[in-house]
CSV table of C-alpha atoms in Angstrom, one decimal:
chain,number,residue,atom,x,y,z
K,278,MET,CA,-16.5,-24.2,-43.2
K,279,ARG,CA,-14.2,-22.4,-45.7
K,280,VAL,CA,-14.9,-19.1,-44.1
K,281,SER,CA,-14.2,-20.4,-40.6
K,282,ARG,CA,-10.9,-21.9,-41.9
K,283,PHE,CA,-10.0,-18.6,-43.6
K,284,LEU,CA,-10.6,-16.7,-40.4
K,285,SER,CA,-8.6,-19.1,-38.3
K,286,SER,CA,-5.7,-18.8,-40.8
K,287,ALA,CA,-5.9,-15.0,-40.8
K,288,ALA,CA,-5.9,-14.9,-37.0
K,289,ALA,CA,-2.9,-17.2,-36.9
K,290,LEU,CA,-1.1,-15.1,-39.4
K,291,ALA,CA,-1.8,-12.0,-37.5
K,292,PHE,CA,-0.5,-13.6,-34.3
K,293,ILE,CA,2.7,-14.8,-36.1
K,294,GLN,CA,3.2,-11.3,-37.5
K,295,ALA,CA,2.8,-9.7,-34.1
K,296,VAL,CA,5.3,-12.1,-32.6
K,297,LEU,CA,7.8,-11.5,-35.4
K,298,ALA,CA,7.3,-7.8,-35.0
K,299,SER,CA,8.0,-7.8,-31.3
K,300,ASP,CA,10.7,-5.6,-30.0
K,301,VAL,CA,11.1,-7.7,-26.9
K,302,ILE,CA,14.1,-10.0,-27.1
K,303,ASP,CA,13.5,-13.7,-26.3
K,304,LEU,CA,16.2,-15.1,-24.0
K,305,ASN,CA,17.2,-18.7,-23.5
K,306,PRO,CA,20.3,-20.5,-22.0
K,307,ALA,CA,22.1,-20.1,-25.4
K,308,ASN,CA,21.8,-16.4,-25.6
K,309,PHE,CA,21.2,-15.1,-22.1
K,310,ASP,CA,24.7,-14.2,-21.1
K,311,SER,CA,25.8,-13.0,-24.5
K,312,THR,CA,22.8,-10.7,-24.7
K,313,VAL,CA,22.6,-9.4,-21.2
K,314,ASN,CA,26.2,-9.2,-20.0
K,315,PRO,CA,27.5,-6.7,-22.6
K,316,GLU,CA,24.6,-4.3,-22.2
K,317,SER,CA,25.0,-1.3,-19.9
K,318,LEU,CA,21.2,-1.4,-19.3
K,319,VAL,CA,18.6,-4.0,-20.1
K,320,LEU,CA,15.3,-4.9,-18.5
K,321,VAL,CA,14.5,-8.6,-18.3
K,322,GLU,CA,11.1,-10.1,-17.5
K,323,PHE,CA,10.9,-13.7,-16.2
K,324,PHE,CA,7.3,-14.9,-16.8
K,325,ALA,CA,5.0,-17.9,-17.1
K,326,PRO,CA,2.5,-18.0,-19.9
K,327,TRP,CA,-0.3,-19.1,-17.5
K,328,CYS,CA,0.3,-16.2,-15.1
K,329,GLY,CA,-2.5,-13.6,-15.1
K,330,HIS,CA,-0.3,-10.7,-14.0
K,331,CYS,CA,2.1,-11.6,-16.8
K,332,LYS,CA,-0.7,-11.6,-19.4
K,333,ALA,CA,-1.8,-8.2,-18.2
K,334,LEU,CA,1.8,-6.9,-18.4
K,335,ALA,CA,2.5,-8.2,-21.9
K,336,PRO,CA,1.0,-5.5,-24.0
K,337,HIS,CA,2.5,-2.7,-21.9
K,338,TYR,CA,5.9,-4.5,-22.0
K,339,GLU,CA,5.7,-4.7,-25.8
K,340,GLU,CA,4.7,-1.0,-26.1
K,341,ALA,CA,7.5,0.1,-23.8
K,342,ALA,CA,10.0,-2.0,-25.7
K,343,THR,CA,9.1,-0.3,-29.0
K,344,ALA,CA,9.3,3.2,-27.5
K,345,LEU,CA,12.6,2.5,-25.7
K,346,LYS,CA,14.2,1.0,-28.7
K,347,GLU,CA,14.6,4.5,-30.1
K,348,LYS,CA,16.7,5.3,-26.9
K,349,ASN,CA,18.8,2.1,-27.4
K,350,ILE,CA,17.3,0.6,-24.2
K,351,LYS,CA,16.5,-3.1,-24.6
K,352,LEU,CA,13.7,-5.1,-23.1
K,353,ALA,CA,13.9,-8.9,-22.9
K,354,LYS,CA,12.0,-11.8,-21.5
K,355,VAL,CA,12.4,-15.4,-20.4
K,356,ASN,CA,9.6,-18.0,-20.6
K,357,CYS,CA,10.1,-19.9,-17.3
K,358,VAL,CA,8.0,-22.8,-18.5
K,359,ASP,CA,10.1,-23.4,-21.5
K,360,GLU,CA,13.3,-22.4,-19.8
K,361,ALA,CA,12.7,-23.7,-16.3
K,362,ASP,CA,16.4,-24.5,-15.6
K,363,LEU,CA,17.5,-21.0,-16.6
K,364,CYS,CA,14.9,-19.4,-14.3
K,365,GLN,CA,15.8,-21.7,-11.4
K,366,SER,CA,19.5,-21.0,-11.8
K,367,ASN,CA,18.6,-17.3,-11.6
K,368,GLY,CA,16.6,-17.8,-8.4
K,369,ILE,CA,13.2,-16.9,-9.8
K,370,GLN,CA,10.4,-17.7,-7.4
K,371,GLY,CA,7.5,-15.7,-8.7
K,372,TYR,CA,6.0,-14.3,-11.8
K,373,PRO,CA,6.5,-11.8,-13.3
K,374,THR,CA,9.9,-11.0,-11.9
K,375,LEU,CA,11.5,-8.0,-13.5
K,376,ARG,CA,15.2,-7.2,-13.2
K,377,VAL,CA,17.3,-4.3,-14.4
K,378,TYR,CA,20.7,-5.6,-15.6
K,379,ARG,CA,23.9,-3.5,-16.0
K,380,ASN,CA,26.7,-5.5,-17.5
K,381,GLY,CA,25.4,-8.7,-16.1
K,382,GLU,CA,24.7,-7.4,-12.5
K,383,TYR,CA,21.1,-6.9,-11.7
K,384,SER,CA,18.8,-4.9,-9.3
K,385,GLU,CA,15.1,-5.5,-8.8
K,386,TYR,CA,12.8,-3.4,-11.0
K,387,THR,CA,10.6,-1.4,-8.6
K,388,GLY,CA,8.8,0.7,-11.2
K,389,PRO,CA,5.2,0.8,-12.5
K,390,ARG,CA,3.7,-2.0,-14.7
K,391,LYS,CA,2.1,0.2,-17.3
K,392,ALA,CA,3.8,1.2,-20.6
K,393,ASP,CA,4.4,4.9,-19.8
K,394,GLY,CA,5.7,4.0,-16.3
K,395,ILE,CA,8.1,1.5,-17.7
K,396,ILE,CA,9.3,4.0,-20.3
K,397,SER,CA,9.8,6.7,-17.6
K,398,TYR,CA,11.5,4.4,-15.2
K,399,MET,CA,14.0,2.9,-17.7
K,400,THR,CA,14.7,6.3,-19.2
K,401,LYS,CA,15.8,7.5,-15.7
K,402,GLN,CA,17.9,4.4,-15.4
K,403,SER,CA,19.7,5.2,-18.6
K,404,LEU,CA,20.7,8.7,-17.5
K,405,PRO,CA,23.3,9.8,-14.9
K,406,ALA,CA,21.7,10.6,-11.5
K,407,VAL,CA,22.1,14.2,-12.5
K,408,SER,CA,22.1,15.2,-16.2
K,409,GLU,CA,23.9,18.3,-17.6
K,410,VAL,CA,21.3,20.8,-18.8
K,411,THR,CA,22.4,23.3,-21.5
K,412,LYS,CA,20.6,25.9,-23.6
K,413,ASP,CA,20.3,23.3,-26.4
K,414,ASN,CA,18.5,20.6,-24.3
K,415,PHE,CA,16.8,22.7,-21.7
K,416,ASP,CA,13.3,22.9,-23.3
K,417,ASP,CA,13.3,19.1,-24.0
K,418,PHE,CA,14.7,18.1,-20.6
K,419,LYS,CA,12.3,20.1,-18.5
K,420,THR,CA,9.3,18.4,-20.2
K,421,SER,CA,10.8,14.9,-20.4
K,422,ASP,CA,9.0,13.5,-17.4
K,423,LYS,CA,6.2,14.3,-15.0
K,424,ILE,CA,8.6,15.6,-12.4
K,425,VAL,CA,11.9,17.2,-13.4
K,426,ALA,CA,14.1,19.0,-10.9
K,427,ILE,CA,16.9,21.3,-12.1
K,428,ALA,CA,19.5,23.0,-10.0
K,429,PHE,CA,20.8,26.3,-11.4
K,430,VAL,CA,24.2,27.1,-9.9
K,431,PRO,CA,27.2,29.3,-10.7
K,432,SER,CA,29.5,26.3,-10.7
K,433,SER,CA,29.1,22.6,-9.9
K,434,THR,CA,31.0,23.1,-6.6
K,435,ASP,CA,28.6,25.8,-5.3
K,436,ALA,CA,25.8,25.0,-2.8
K,437,PRO,CA,23.4,23.4,-3.1
K,438,ALA,CA,25.0,21.2,-5.9
K,439,ALA,CA,26.4,18.6,-3.5
K,440,GLU,CA,23.1,18.1,-1.6
K,441,PHE,CA,21.2,18.2,-4.8
K,442,SER,CA,23.4,15.5,-6.3
K,443,ALA,CA,23.0,13.4,-3.2
K,444,THR,CA,19.2,13.8,-3.4
K,445,ALA,CA,19.4,12.7,-7.1
K,446,ASN,CA,21.4,9.6,-6.3
K,447,LYS,CA,18.8,8.7,-3.6
K,448,HIS,CA,15.8,9.3,-5.8
K,449,ARG,CA,16.9,8.5,-9.3
K,450,ASP,CA,14.1,5.9,-9.7
K,451,ASP,CA,11.5,8.5,-8.7
K,452,TYR,CA,12.3,11.8,-10.5
K,453,LEU,CA,14.5,13.2,-13.2
K,454,PHE,CA,17.4,15.5,-12.1
K,455,GLY,CA,19.4,18.0,-14.0
K,456,LEU,CA,22.0,20.7,-13.2
K,457,SER,CA,23.0,23.8,-15.2
K,458,THR,CA,25.9,26.2,-14.7
K,459,ASP,CA,24.9,28.2,-17.8
K,460,PRO,CA,23.6,31.8,-17.0
K,461,GLU,CA,21.6,31.7,-20.2
K,462,VAL,CA,19.6,28.6,-19.1
K,463,ALA,CA,18.9,30.2,-15.7
K,464,ALA,CA,17.7,33.3,-17.5
K,465,ALA,CA,15.4,31.2,-19.7
K,466,ALA,CA,14.0,29.6,-16.6
K,467,GLY,CA,13.5,33.1,-15.1
K,468,VAL,CA,15.6,32.4,-12.0
K,469,THR,CA,18.8,33.8,-10.4
K,470,PRO,CA,21.4,31.2,-9.4
K,471,PRO,CA,21.6,29.5,-7.0
K,472,ALA,CA,18.1,28.0,-7.3
K,473,ILE,CA,16.3,24.7,-7.6
K,474,VAL,CA,13.2,24.5,-9.8
K,475,VAL,CA,10.7,21.7,-10.2
K,476,PHE,CA,9.0,21.4,-13.6
K,477,ARG,CA,5.7,19.4,-13.7
K,478,SER,CA,3.4,18.1,-16.3
K,479,PHE,CA,0.4,18.9,-14.0
K,480,ASP,CA,-0.9,21.6,-11.7
K,481,GLU,CA,1.6,24.6,-11.5
K,482,PRO,CA,4.2,23.8,-14.2
K,483,GLN,CA,7.2,25.5,-12.6
K,484,THR,CA,7.9,25.9,-8.8
K,485,GLU,CA,11.1,27.4,-7.3
K,486,TYR,CA,12.5,26.2,-4.0
K,487,PRO,CA,11.1,28.7,-1.5
K,488,TYR,CA,13.5,28.3,1.4
K,489,PRO,CA,17.1,29.4,2.0
K,490,ILE,CA,18.9,27.7,-0.8
K,491,ALA,CA,22.5,27.7,0.6
K,492,SER,CA,21.5,25.6,3.6
K,493,ALA,CA,19.2,23.1,1.7
K,494,GLN,CA,20.0,19.6,2.7
K,495,VAL,CA,18.9,16.2,1.2
K,496,LYS,CA,16.0,15.8,3.7
K,497,ASP,CA,14.7,19.3,2.8
K,498,ILE,CA,15.0,18.9,-0.9
K,499,GLU,CA,13.4,15.4,-1.1
K,500,SER,CA,10.6,16.5,1.2
K,501,TRP,CA,9.8,19.5,-1.0
K,502,ILE,CA,10.0,17.5,-4.3
K,503,GLY,CA,7.9,14.7,-2.7
K,504,ASP,CA,5.2,17.2,-1.8
K,505,LEU,CA,5.2,18.6,-5.3
K,506,SER,CA,5.1,15.2,-6.9
K,507,ILE,CA,1.5,14.7,-5.6
K,508,PRO,CA,-1.1,16.5,-7.7
K,509,ILE,CA,-3.7,18.7,-6.0
K,510,ILE,CA,-6.3,16.0,-6.8
K,511,ASP,CA,-5.7,13.0,-9.0
K,512,GLU,CA,-7.3,9.6,-9.7
K,513,VAL,CA,-5.9,7.0,-7.4
K,514,GLY,CA,-5.4,3.3,-8.3
K,515,ALA,CA,-3.0,0.4,-8.0
K,516,GLU,CA,-0.3,2.3,-9.9
K,517,ASN,CA,0.1,5.3,-7.6
K,518,TYR,CA,-1.5,4.3,-4.3
K,519,GLN,CA,1.9,3.7,-2.7
K,520,THR,CA,2.9,7.3,-3.4
K,521,TYR,CA,0.1,8.4,-1.1
K,522,ALA,CA,0.6,5.6,1.4
K,523,THR,CA,4.2,6.7,2.0
K,524,SER,CA,3.5,10.4,2.1
K,525,GLY,CA,2.7,10.5,5.8
K,526,LYS,CA,-0.5,12.6,5.1
K,527,PRO,CA,-4.1,11.6,5.6
K,528,LEU,CA,-5.9,10.7,2.4
K,529,ALA,CA,-9.3,12.2,1.4
K,530,TYR,CA,-11.2,10.2,-1.1
K,531,LEU,CA,-14.0,11.2,-3.4
K,532,PHE,CA,-15.7,8.0,-4.7
K,533,VAL,CA,-17.4,8.6,-8.0
K,534,ASP,CA,-19.0,6.6,-10.7
K,535,PRO,CA,-16.8,7.3,-13.8
K,536,THR,CA,-19.9,6.6,-16.1
K,537,ASP,CA,-21.8,9.4,-14.4
K,538,GLU,CA,-21.8,12.3,-16.8
K,539,LYS,CA,-21.2,14.7,-13.9
K,540,HIS,CA,-18.2,12.9,-12.5
K,541,ASN,CA,-15.7,15.5,-13.7
K,542,GLU,CA,-17.9,18.2,-12.3
K,543,TYR,CA,-17.8,16.5,-8.9
K,544,VAL,CA,-14.0,16.3,-8.9
K,545,ASP,CA,-13.6,19.9,-10.1
K,546,SER,CA,-15.9,21.2,-7.4
K,547,ILE,CA,-13.6,20.0,-4.6
K,548,LYS,CA,-10.3,20.9,-6.3
K,549,PRO,CA,-10.2,24.4,-4.6
K,550,ILE,CA,-10.6,22.7,-1.2
K,551,ALA,CA,-7.9,20.2,-2.1
K,552,ALA,CA,-5.6,23.1,-3.1
K,553,LYS,CA,-6.3,24.9,0.2
K,554,TYR,CA,-5.5,21.9,2.4
K,555,LYS,CA,-2.8,20.3,0.3
K,556,SER,CA,-0.1,20.9,2.9
K,557,LYS,CA,-2.0,18.8,5.4
K,558,VAL,CA,-4.2,16.4,3.5
K,559,ASN,CA,-3.9,14.6,0.1
K,560,PHE,CA,-7.0,14.5,-2.1
K,561,VAL,CA,-7.9,11.9,-4.7
K,562,TRP,CA,-10.8,10.7,-6.6
K,563,ILE,CA,-11.4,7.0,-7.1
K,564,ASP,CA,-13.5,4.7,-9.3
K,565,ALA,CA,-16.3,3.6,-7.0
K,566,ILE,CA,-17.4,0.8,-9.3
K,567,LYS,CA,-13.9,-0.7,-9.8
K,568,TYR,CA,-12.9,-0.2,-6.2
K,569,GLY,CA,-16.2,-1.0,-4.4
K,570,ASP,CA,-14.5,-3.3,-2.0
K,571,HIS,CA,-12.1,-0.5,-1.0
K,572,ALA,CA,-15.1,1.7,-0.3
K,573,ARG,CA,-16.6,-0.9,2.0
K,574,ALA,CA,-13.2,-1.3,3.7
K,575,LEU,CA,-13.4,2.5,4.4
K,576,ASN,CA,-16.8,2.0,6.0
K,577,LEU,CA,-18.8,3.4,3.0
K,578,LEU,CA,-21.5,0.7,3.2
K,579,GLU,CA,-24.0,2.0,0.6
K,580,SER,CA,-23.4,2.0,-3.1
K,581,LYS,CA,-24.2,5.7,-3.3
K,582,TRP,CA,-21.9,8.0,-5.3
K,583,PRO,CA,-20.4,10.4,-5.0
K,584,SER,CA,-19.3,9.7,-1.4
K,585,PHE,CA,-16.5,11.2,0.7
K,586,VAL,CA,-14.2,9.7,3.3
K,587,ILE,CA,-11.0,10.7,5.1
K,588,GLN,CA,-8.5,8.0,6.1
K,589,ASP,CA,-5.7,8.4,8.6
K,590,LEU,CA,-3.3,6.1,6.8
K,591,GLN,CA,-0.8,5.9,9.7
K,592,LYS,CA,-3.5,4.9,12.3
K,593,GLN,CA,-5.8,3.2,9.8
K,594,LEU,CA,-8.8,5.2,11.1
K,595,LYS,CA,-11.7,6.1,8.8
K,596,TYR,CA,-13.9,9.2,8.8
K,597,PRO,CA,-16.7,8.7,6.3
K,598,TYR,CA,-19.1,11.5,5.5
K,599,ASP,CA,-22.8,10.6,6.2
K,600,GLN,CA,-23.9,8.8,3.1
K,601,SER,CA,-27.5,9.8,3.7
K,602,LYS,CA,-26.5,13.4,2.9
K,603,GLU,CA,-25.6,14.9,-0.4
K,604,VAL,CA,-21.9,15.6,-0.9
K,605,THR,CA,-21.3,19.3,-1.5
K,606,PRO,CA,-18.0,21.3,-1.5
K,607,GLU,CA,-19.1,23.1,1.6
K,608,ASP,CA,-19.7,19.8,3.5
K,609,VAL,CA,-16.4,18.4,2.3
K,610,GLU,CA,-14.5,21.5,3.6
K,611,GLU,CA,-16.3,21.3,6.9
K,612,GLN,CA,-15.5,17.6,7.2
K,613,VAL,CA,-11.8,18.3,6.5
K,614,GLN,CA,-11.6,21.1,9.0
K,615,LEU,CA,-13.3,19.2,11.7
K,616,PHE,CA,-10.8,16.3,11.1
K,617,LEU,CA,-7.8,18.6,11.3
K,618,ASP,CA,-9.2,20.2,14.5
K,619,HIS,CA,-9.5,16.7,16.0
K,620,LYS,CA,-13.3,17.1,16.3
K,621,LEU,CA,-14.3,14.1,14.3
K,622,GLU,CA,-14.7,10.6,15.8
K,623,PRO,CA,-13.5,7.8,13.7
K,624,GLN,CA,-16.1,5.3,12.6
K,625,LEU,CA,-15.1,1.9,13.8
K,626,LYS,CA,-16.5,-1.1,12.0
K,627,SER,CA,-17.6,-3.9,14.2
K,628,GLN,CA,-19.5,-7.1,14.0
K,629,PRO,CA,-22.4,-7.5,16.5
K,630,ILE,CA,-21.4,-8.6,20.0
K,631,PRO,CA,-22.0,-12.3,20.1
K,632,GLU,CA,-25.0,-13.3,22.2
K,633,VAL,CA,-23.2,-16.4,23.5
K,634,GLN,CA,-19.6,-17.4,23.7
K,635,ASP,CA,-19.8,-21.2,23.3
K,636,GLU,CA,-16.5,-21.9,21.6
K,637,PRO,CA,-13.2,-22.7,23.3
K,638,VAL,CA,-11.9,-19.4,21.8
K,639,PHE,CA,-13.4,-16.0,22.7
K,640,ASN,CA,-15.0,-14.5,19.6
K,641,LEU,CA,-13.8,-10.9,19.9
K,642,VAL,CA,-15.4,-8.0,18.0
K,643,GLY,CA,-14.4,-4.3,17.6
K,644,LYS,CA,-17.0,-3.0,20.1
K,645,GLN,CA,-15.6,-5.2,22.9
K,646,PHE,CA,-11.9,-4.9,22.1
K,647,GLU,CA,-10.9,-2.5,24.9
K,648,GLU,CA,-13.1,-4.1,27.4
K,649,VAL,CA,-11.7,-7.6,26.8
K,650,VAL,CA,-8.1,-7.0,25.7
K,651,PHE,CA,-7.4,-4.2,28.1
K,652,ASP,CA,-8.7,-6.2,31.1
K,653,ASP,CA,-5.9,-5.7,33.6
K,654,ASP,CA,-6.7,-8.9,35.4
K,655,ARG,CA,-6.2,-11.2,32.4
K,656,ASP,CA,-3.4,-12.2,30.1
K,657,VAL,CA,-4.9,-12.1,26.6
K,658,PHE,CA,-3.7,-13.9,23.4
K,659,VAL,CA,-5.4,-12.8,20.2
K,660,GLU,CA,-5.4,-14.1,16.7
K,661,PHE,CA,-6.3,-11.5,14.1
K,662,TYR,CA,-7.5,-13.5,11.0
K,663,ALA,CA,-9.4,-13.1,7.8
K,664,SER,CA,-12.1,-15.6,6.8
K,665,TRP,CA,-10.6,-16.0,3.3
K,666,CYS,CA,-7.1,-16.6,4.6
K,667,GLY,CA,-5.8,-20.2,4.0
K,668,HIS,CA,-3.2,-20.0,6.7
K,669,CYS,CA,-5.9,-18.9,9.2
K,670,LYS,CA,-8.1,-21.8,8.2
K,671,ARG,CA,-5.2,-24.2,8.8
K,672,LEU,CA,-4.4,-22.6,12.2
K,673,LYS,CA,-8.0,-22.8,13.5
K,674,PRO,CA,-8.0,-26.4,14.9
K,675,THR,CA,-4.7,-25.6,16.7
K,676,TRP,CA,-6.0,-22.3,18.0
K,677,ASP,CA,-9.2,-24.0,19.3
K,678,SER,CA,-7.1,-26.6,21.0
K,679,LEU,CA,-5.1,-23.7,22.7
K,680,GLY,CA,-8.4,-22.3,23.9
K,681,GLU,CA,-9.4,-25.8,25.3
K,682,HIS,CA,-6.0,-26.1,27.0
K,683,PHE,CA,-6.5,-23.0,29.0
K,684,ALA,CA,-10.3,-23.4,29.5
K,685,GLU,CA,-10.0,-24.0,33.2
K,686,LEU,CA,-8.1,-20.7,33.5
K,687,LYS,CA,-10.6,-18.3,31.8
K,688,ASP,CA,-10.6,-16.1,34.9
K,689,ARG,CA,-6.9,-15.3,34.2
K,690,VAL,CA,-6.1,-16.2,30.5
K,691,THR,CA,-8.2,-15.2,27.5
K,692,ILE,CA,-7.5,-17.0,24.2
K,693,ALA,CA,-9.4,-14.9,21.6
K,694,LYS,CA,-9.8,-14.4,17.8
K,695,MET,CA,-11.0,-11.4,15.8
K,696,GLU,CA,-12.0,-11.2,12.1
K,697,ALA,CA,-9.8,-8.2,11.3
K,698,THR,CA,-11.4,-7.4,8.0
K,699,GLU,CA,-14.8,-7.0,9.7
K,700,ASN,CA,-13.7,-5.2,12.8
K,701,ASP,CA,-11.6,-2.1,13.2
K,702,LEU,CA,-9.1,-1.6,16.0
K,703,PRO,CA,-9.7,1.4,18.3
K,704,PRO,CA,-7.3,4.3,18.2
K,705,THR,CA,-6.0,3.3,21.7
K,706,VAL,CA,-4.3,0.2,20.1
K,707,PRO,CA,-0.6,0.9,19.3
K,708,PHE,CA,-0.4,-1.3,16.2
K,709,ARG,CA,-2.3,-2.1,12.9
K,710,VAL,CA,-2.8,-5.5,11.4
K,711,SER,CA,-1.2,-5.8,8.0
K,712,GLY,CA,-1.1,-9.6,7.4
K,713,PHE,CA,-3.0,-12.8,8.5
K,714,PRO,CA,-2.9,-14.5,10.8
K,715,THR,CA,-1.3,-11.9,13.2
K,716,LEU,CA,-0.9,-13.2,16.8
K,717,LYS,CA,-0.5,-10.7,19.7
K,718,PHE,CA,-0.1,-11.4,23.4
K,719,LYS,CA,-1.0,-8.7,26.0
K,720,PRO,CA,0.3,-9.5,29.5
K,721,ALA,CA,-2.1,-8.8,32.4
K,722,GLY,CA,-1.7,-5.3,33.9
K,723,THR,CA,0.0,-3.8,30.9
K,724,ARG,CA,-0.9,-2.1,27.6
K,725,ASP,CA,2.0,-3.8,25.9
K,726,PHE,CA,1.6,-6.3,23.0
K,727,ILE,CA,4.1,-9.0,22.3
K,728,ASP,CA,4.3,-10.4,18.7
K,729,TYR,CA,4.3,-14.2,18.4
K,730,ASP,CA,6.7,-15.2,15.6
K,731,GLY,CA,7.3,-18.9,16.5
K,732,ASP,CA,6.0,-22.0,14.7
K,733,ARG,CA,2.3,-22.7,14.9
K,734,SER,CA,2.3,-26.0,16.8
K,735,LEU,CA,0.1,-26.3,19.9
K,736,GLU,CA,3.2,-27.1,22.0
K,737,SER,CA,5.0,-23.9,21.0
K,738,LEU,CA,1.9,-21.7,21.5
K,739,ILE,CA,1.3,-23.1,25.0
K,740,ALA,CA,5.0,-22.6,25.9
K,741,PHE,CA,4.7,-19.0,24.6
K,742,VAL,CA,1.7,-18.3,26.9
K,743,GLU,CA,3.5,-19.9,29.9
K,744,GLU,CA,6.6,-17.8,29.3
K,745,ASN,CA,4.8,-14.5,29.0
K,746,ALA,CA,1.8,-14.7,31.2
K,747,LYS,CA,1.8,-12.5,34.4
K,748,ASN,CA,-0.8,-14.7,36.1
K,749,SER,CA,-0.2,-18.0,37.7
K,750,LEU,CA,-1.2,-20.8,35.3
K,751,ASP,CA,-1.4,-23.4,38.0
K,752,PRO,CA,-5.1,-24.2,38.4
K,753,LYS,CA,-4.5,-25.3,42.0
K,754,VAL,CA,-3.4,-21.7,42.8
K,755,PRO,CA,-6.5,-19.5,43.4
K,756,SER,CA,-6.7,-16.6,41.0
K,757,SER,CA,-5.9,-13.3,42.6
K,758,ASN,CA,-8.4,-11.7,40.2
K,759,SER,CA,-11.5,-13.5,41.5
K,760,THR,CA,-13.5,-12.3,44.4
K,761,PRO,CA,-16.1,-14.7,46.0
K,762,ALA,CA,-18.8,-12.6,44.4
K,763,GLN,CA,-17.2,-13.0,41.0
K,764,GLU,CA,-16.8,-16.7,41.5
K,765,GLY,CA,-20.5,-17.0,42.5
K,766,GLU,CA,-21.6,-15.0,39.5
K,767,GLN,CA,-19.6,-17.4,37.2
K,768,VAL,CA,-21.5,-20.4,38.6
K,769,VAL,CA,-24.8,-18.7,37.9
K,770,LEU,CA,-23.8,-18.0,34.4
K,771,GLU,CA,-22.6,-21.5,33.8
K,772,ASP,CA,-25.9,-22.9,35.3
K,773,ALA,CA,-27.9,-20.6,33.0
K,774,HIS,CA,-25.9,-21.8,30.0
K,775,ARG,CA,-26.5,-25.5,30.9
K,776,HIS,CA,-30.3,-24.8,31.2
K,777,GLU,CA,-30.2,-23.1,27.8
K,778,GLU,CA,-28.6,-26.1,26.2
K,779,LEU,CA,-31.2,-28.4,27.7
């Protein structure tokens, strides 16, 4: 008992010491304004102790606070359970919420949630958009972040200084920018002004802008730096996925098991291919164990690693390499080249076509999408849902009622639903589903889709169909889409269905 009591006391003491040693400032109504308003730069986290994301952030926030203290950049936090009124008065609606304050005015923190990312982001915030680079600080400055861009110009008024500064103002959260007018610094960099050089902590450490420098504009400079900011091949995860998602390039994944002793060998073997095709495709490797669900979403259905897949991020199309075959560098290169030559067919995930359609709403799957939705004779209203989505579950009885309402008009109006996480949209569809539920209406005789953004009452949904349908919705008016043969066929099908039920 004494040992247990001693351990508990030691643990408590360690916790108290950790709290006392914290470099994160605790804020409350009494000290919030007096602490935040005078500071030219301070990062404030609004958190709740029960929040899982807040707990995950906490050690990184502490580490960043200690590192940034040396640069006189303060990090603070507000416990929104203890200080509920303070958080409410600041309009805090979710946790953690991070804000960058400058003399009492704030902007949303949009940086990473890991210590090194927080340090890098806040360091950039503390500097002018463009820092002066001299012979005294050049060596330190060029290595002070993963991506550092420096313009070497005869004077601050010479091209491309103005466009470079505009780029820096636009991307100060993303990269570190410097400018030098000192000939000795240019000589140390091995360039002749005017020039722009990007220094990196990965791949080629120094790259000079290769195009006519005098005519360089913001869009040219930011595109060039953006391309250089992505490594030839790197591990992808939650921290950096958005960089790839916004690059505009397809993404080639090598899924590997990081516990496999050969996993570095697999990654290194395709690095030359990644370098060869870097201008057209981004390459990454990914933890297949941690991100197994993502592998399945990309239609890698077996837990067999390494595996390779290319994803067209803009069209959300997937091109997995046959998992029954061994992944070799030669096969990877062939797959990439076939993809770029438009000789690969995307693999579309689809549930099986239902044997019967006995619900008021048509159960749509990927294999039938074009046949059903692009039927020129019918107006089609589709709900794209996910089985786990709470909003979708709440909508289901209303959507079923909508199907029942138009049941007598099935020859001219189709009310459908599709499980969007289990079925891929074909490339002929001009949109991608990014949230649930998504409701799309396709008028008869068109390939156009109309978004439904109204309330989800049955009355509003019916009114929306009536407003946008091309076909007559009066059941007394014969459908122009049905021939006598079609009508007879429908009767036979209905009779068969009754017989099956009996």
